[in-house]
PDB file of C-alpha atoms in Angstrom:
ATOM      1  CA  GLN C   1     -16.747  -1.389  13.057  1.00 86.00           C
ATOM      2  CA  VAL C   2     -15.681  -2.013   9.311  1.00 91.00           C
ATOM      3  CA  GLN C   3     -12.114  -1.134   8.046  1.00 95.00           C
ATOM      4  CA  LEU C   4     -11.632  -0.536   4.625  1.00 96.00           C
ATOM      5  CA  VAL C   5      -8.359  -0.545   2.400  1.00 96.00           C
ATOM      6  CA  GLU C   6      -8.345  -0.191  -1.439  1.00 96.00           C
ATOM      7  CA  SER C   7      -5.525  -0.733  -3.699  1.00 95.00           C
ATOM      8  CA  GLY C   8      -4.898  -1.498  -7.724  1.00 97.00           C
ATOM      9  CA  GLY C   9      -5.031   2.181  -8.791  1.00 95.00           C
ATOM     10  CA  GLY C  10      -3.116   3.686 -11.218  1.00 97.00           C
ATOM     11  CA  LEU C  11      -2.447   5.391 -14.642  1.00 98.00           C
ATOM     12  CA  VAL C  12      -3.779   3.406 -18.215  1.00 98.00           C
ATOM     13  CA  GLN C  13      -4.143   4.351 -21.863  1.00 98.00           C
ATOM     14  CA  ALA C  14      -7.301   4.287 -22.676  1.00 98.00           C
ATOM     15  CA  GLY C  15      -8.505   0.550 -23.510  1.00 98.00           C
ATOM     16  CA  GLY C  16      -6.599  -0.889 -21.333  1.00 98.00           C
ATOM     17  CA  SER C  17      -6.867  -2.585 -17.786  1.00 98.00           C
ATOM     18  CA  LEU C  18      -6.576  -2.069 -14.156  1.00 98.00           C
ATOM     19  CA  ARG C  19      -8.377  -4.333 -10.942  1.00 98.00           C
ATOM     20  CA  LEU C  20      -9.131  -3.134  -7.812  1.00 98.00           C
ATOM     21  CA  SER C  21      -8.878  -4.354  -4.334  1.00 98.00           C
ATOM     22  CA  CYS C  22     -11.068  -3.856  -1.313  1.00 97.00           C
ATOM     23  CA  ALA C  23      -9.711  -5.738   1.829  1.00 95.00           C
ATOM     24  CA  ALA C  24     -12.660  -5.455   4.643  1.00 94.00           C
ATOM     25  CA  SER C  25     -11.352  -6.285   8.273  1.00 91.00           C
ATOM     26  CA  GLY C  26     -13.263  -5.754  11.550  1.00 88.00           C
ATOM     27  CA  SER C  27     -16.843  -6.970  11.914  1.00 78.00           C
ATOM     28  CA  ILE C  28     -16.910  -8.763   8.495  1.00 77.00           C
ATOM     29  CA  PHE C  29     -19.846 -11.205   9.276  1.00 78.00           C
ATOM     30  CA  GLY C  30     -22.210  -8.551   9.475  1.00 83.00           C
ATOM     31  CA  ILE C  31     -21.959  -7.172   5.917  1.00 87.00           C
ATOM     32  CA  LYS C  32     -24.787  -6.614   3.576  1.00 89.00           C
ATOM     33  CA  HIS C  33     -23.083  -5.688   0.523  1.00 91.00           C
ATOM     34  CA  MET C  34     -20.235  -4.036  -0.487  1.00 94.00           C
ATOM     35  CA  GLY C  35     -19.780  -1.771  -3.577  1.00 96.00           C
ATOM     36  CA  TRP C  36     -17.568   0.971  -5.312  1.00 98.00           C
ATOM     37  CA  TYR C  37     -18.178   4.367  -6.001  1.00 98.00           C
ATOM     38  CA  ARG C  38     -15.873   6.912  -8.024  1.00 98.00           C
ATOM     39  CA  GLN C  39     -15.547  10.539  -7.899  1.00 98.00           C
ATOM     40  CA  ALA C  40     -14.112  12.615 -10.573  1.00 97.00           C
ATOM     41  CA  PRO C  41     -13.197  16.252  -9.856  1.00 92.00           C
ATOM     42  CA  GLY C  42     -15.850  18.809  -9.878  1.00 95.00           C
ATOM     43  CA  LYS C  43     -18.306  15.889  -9.947  1.00 96.00           C
ATOM     44  CA  GLN C  44     -20.766  14.141  -7.618  1.00 97.00           C
ATOM     45  CA  ARG C  45     -19.548  10.693  -6.371  1.00 97.00           C
ATOM     46  CA  GLU C  46     -21.438   8.261  -8.096  1.00 98.00           C
ATOM     47  CA  LEU C  47     -22.367   4.416  -7.982  1.00 98.00           C
ATOM     48  CA  VAL C  48     -20.387   2.487 -10.232  1.00 98.00           C
ATOM     49  CA  ALA C  49     -20.944  -1.147  -8.604  1.00 98.00           C
ATOM     50  CA  THR C  50     -22.510  -3.545  -5.797  1.00 97.00           C
ATOM     51  CA  ILE C  51     -22.363  -6.748  -4.710  1.00 96.00           C
ATOM     52  CA  THR C  52     -24.605  -8.416  -1.727  1.00 93.00           C
ATOM     53  CA  SER C  53     -23.545 -10.879   0.513  1.00 89.00           C
ATOM     54  CA  GLY C  54     -25.896 -13.210  -2.187  1.00 89.00           C
ATOM     55  CA  ARG C  55     -23.476 -12.494  -4.624  1.00 91.00           C
ATOM     56  CA  SER C  56     -26.060 -10.128  -6.324  1.00 96.00           C
ATOM     57  CA  THR C  57     -24.371  -7.585  -8.233  1.00 97.00           C
ATOM     58  CA  ASN C  58     -25.535  -4.206  -9.583  1.00 97.00           C
ATOM     59  CA  TYR C  59     -23.679  -2.021 -12.268  1.00 98.00           C
ATOM     60  CA  ALA C  60     -24.087   1.717 -13.273  1.00 98.00           C
ATOM     61  CA  ASP C  61     -25.347   1.889 -17.112  1.00 98.00           C
ATOM     62  CA  SER C  62     -22.263   3.822 -17.707  1.00 97.00           C
ATOM     63  CA  VAL C  63     -19.890   0.961 -16.769  1.00 98.00           C
ATOM     64  CA  LYS C  64     -21.700  -2.404 -17.789  1.00 98.00           C
ATOM     65  CA  GLY C  65     -20.106  -4.926 -19.933  1.00 98.00           C
ATOM     66  CA  ARG C  66     -16.796  -3.034 -18.840  1.00 98.00           C
ATOM     67  CA  PHE C  67     -16.452  -3.871 -14.885  1.00 98.00           C
ATOM     68  CA  THR C  68     -17.234  -6.635 -13.132  1.00 98.00           C
ATOM     69  CA  ILE C  69     -17.470  -6.863  -9.192  1.00 98.00           C
ATOM     70  CA  SER C  70     -16.758  -9.733  -7.623  1.00 96.00           C
ATOM     71  CA  GLY C  71     -16.139 -11.456  -3.894  1.00 93.00           C
ATOM     72  CA  ASP C  72     -13.633 -13.680  -2.822  1.00 88.00           C
ATOM     73  CA  ASN C  73     -14.769 -14.401   0.829  1.00 82.00           C
ATOM     74  CA  ALA C  74     -11.560 -16.232   1.741  1.00 85.00           C
ATOM     75  CA  LYS C  75      -9.766 -13.283   1.750  1.00 86.00           C
ATOM     76  CA  ASN C  76     -12.383 -10.727   2.603  1.00 87.00           C
ATOM     77  CA  THR C  77     -11.726  -8.748  -0.316  1.00 92.00           C
ATOM     78  CA  VAL C  78     -14.398  -7.369  -2.803  1.00 96.00           C
ATOM     79  CA  TYR C  79     -12.652  -6.383  -6.696  1.00 97.00           C
ATOM     80  CA  LEU C  80     -13.261  -4.789  -9.495  1.00 98.00           C
ATOM     81  CA  GLN C  81     -12.198  -5.548 -12.680  1.00 98.00           C
ATOM     82  CA  MET C  82     -12.020  -2.765 -15.359  1.00 98.00           C
ATOM     83  CA  ASN C  83     -11.433  -3.629 -19.059  1.00 98.00           C
ATOM     84  CA  SER C  84     -11.888  -0.917 -21.963  1.00 98.00           C
ATOM     85  CA  LEU C  85     -11.032   1.839 -19.785  1.00 98.00           C
ATOM     86  CA  LYS C  86     -11.846   5.364 -21.461  1.00 98.00           C
ATOM     87  CA  PRO C  87     -10.792   8.763 -19.759  1.00 97.00           C
ATOM     88  CA  GLU C  88     -14.297   9.521 -18.912  1.00 97.00           C
ATOM     89  CA  ASP C  89     -13.533   7.002 -16.039  1.00 98.00           C
ATOM     90  CA  THR C  90     -10.832   8.701 -14.627  1.00 98.00           C
ATOM     91  CA  ALA C  91     -11.751   9.064 -10.882  1.00 98.00           C
ATOM     92  CA  VAL C  92     -10.994   8.459  -7.250  1.00 98.00           C
ATOM     93  CA  TYR C  93     -12.647   5.167  -6.508  1.00 98.00           C
ATOM     94  CA  TYR C  94     -14.056   4.287  -3.262  1.00 98.00           C
ATOM     95  CA  CYS C  95     -14.494   1.176  -1.323  1.00 97.00           C
ATOM     96  CA  THR C  96     -17.945   1.248   0.624  1.00 97.00           C
ATOM     97  CA  ALA C  97     -19.873  -1.498   2.763  1.00 95.00           C
ATOM     98  CA  ARG C  98     -22.884  -1.627   4.904  1.00 92.00           C
ATOM     99  CA  GLN C  99     -23.870  -3.857   7.670  1.00 89.00           C
ATOM    100  CA  PHE C 100     -27.159  -5.407   8.553  1.00 88.00           C
ATOM    101  CA  LEU C 101     -29.457  -3.748  10.471  1.00 89.00           C
ATOM    102  CA  SER C 102     -27.491  -0.528   9.667  1.00 88.00           C
ATOM    103  CA  GLU C 103     -28.438   2.388   7.550  1.00 90.00           C
ATOM    104  CA  TYR C 104     -24.343   3.912   8.023  1.00 92.00           C
ATOM    105  CA  ASP C 105     -21.931   3.345   5.272  1.00 94.00           C
ATOM    106  CA  TYR C 106     -18.384   2.602   5.731  1.00 95.00           C
ATOM    107  CA  TRP C 107     -15.990   4.269   3.196  1.00 97.00           C
ATOM    108  CA  GLY C 108     -12.311   3.406   2.057  1.00 97.00           C
ATOM    109  CA  GLN C 109      -9.816   6.254   1.801  1.00 97.00           C
ATOM    110  CA  GLY C 110     -10.151   5.708  -2.311  1.00 97.00           C
ATOM    111  CA  THR C 111      -7.513   5.202  -4.949  1.00 97.00           C
ATOM    112  CA  GLN C 112      -6.556   6.842  -7.757  1.00 98.00           C
ATOM    113  CA  VAL C 113      -7.589   5.936 -11.630  1.00 98.00           C
ATOM    114  CA  THR C 114      -6.500   8.144 -14.692  1.00 98.00           C
ATOM    115  CA  VAL C 115      -7.045   7.043 -18.078  1.00 98.00           C
ATOM    116  CA  SER C 116      -4.981   8.685 -20.489  1.00 97.00           C
ATOM    117  CA  SER C 117      -6.410   9.141 -23.954  1.00 93.00           C
TER     118      SER C 117
END
C-alpha cells in the first residue's frame, strides 16, 4: 500500500508559478513511477507529467517547457514546478503512483490550482 499526500496548490495570476509536492509513504520501495494528472471542471482527467524510478520523465505537450517534474528520494517526495501558468491550467491536480509488478494506481486526494487571467 502507498499513501500519497499532495500540497502546494492555490490561486495565482497568469504568468505566475506554483510548486506542488506529493509525499509518499507506505510501500515506497516498490514504486515504479509517479506522476501528476489534472482534472478541470467538465473535463476528463488528463496526464500532466510522470517520472520513473530511473528518473525518466514524460510531459503532456500542453505543459512542455513550462512544467518540471522531479523527485527527492530522501524525502520520498515528488514535485511539480509549474511556471508561466495559464488560466487553462486551472484544475484539481492529483498525484499518482504505481508499484512494480502491479497495474494498480494509487491516487492522492488532489490539490486545487486556480490561475486567474
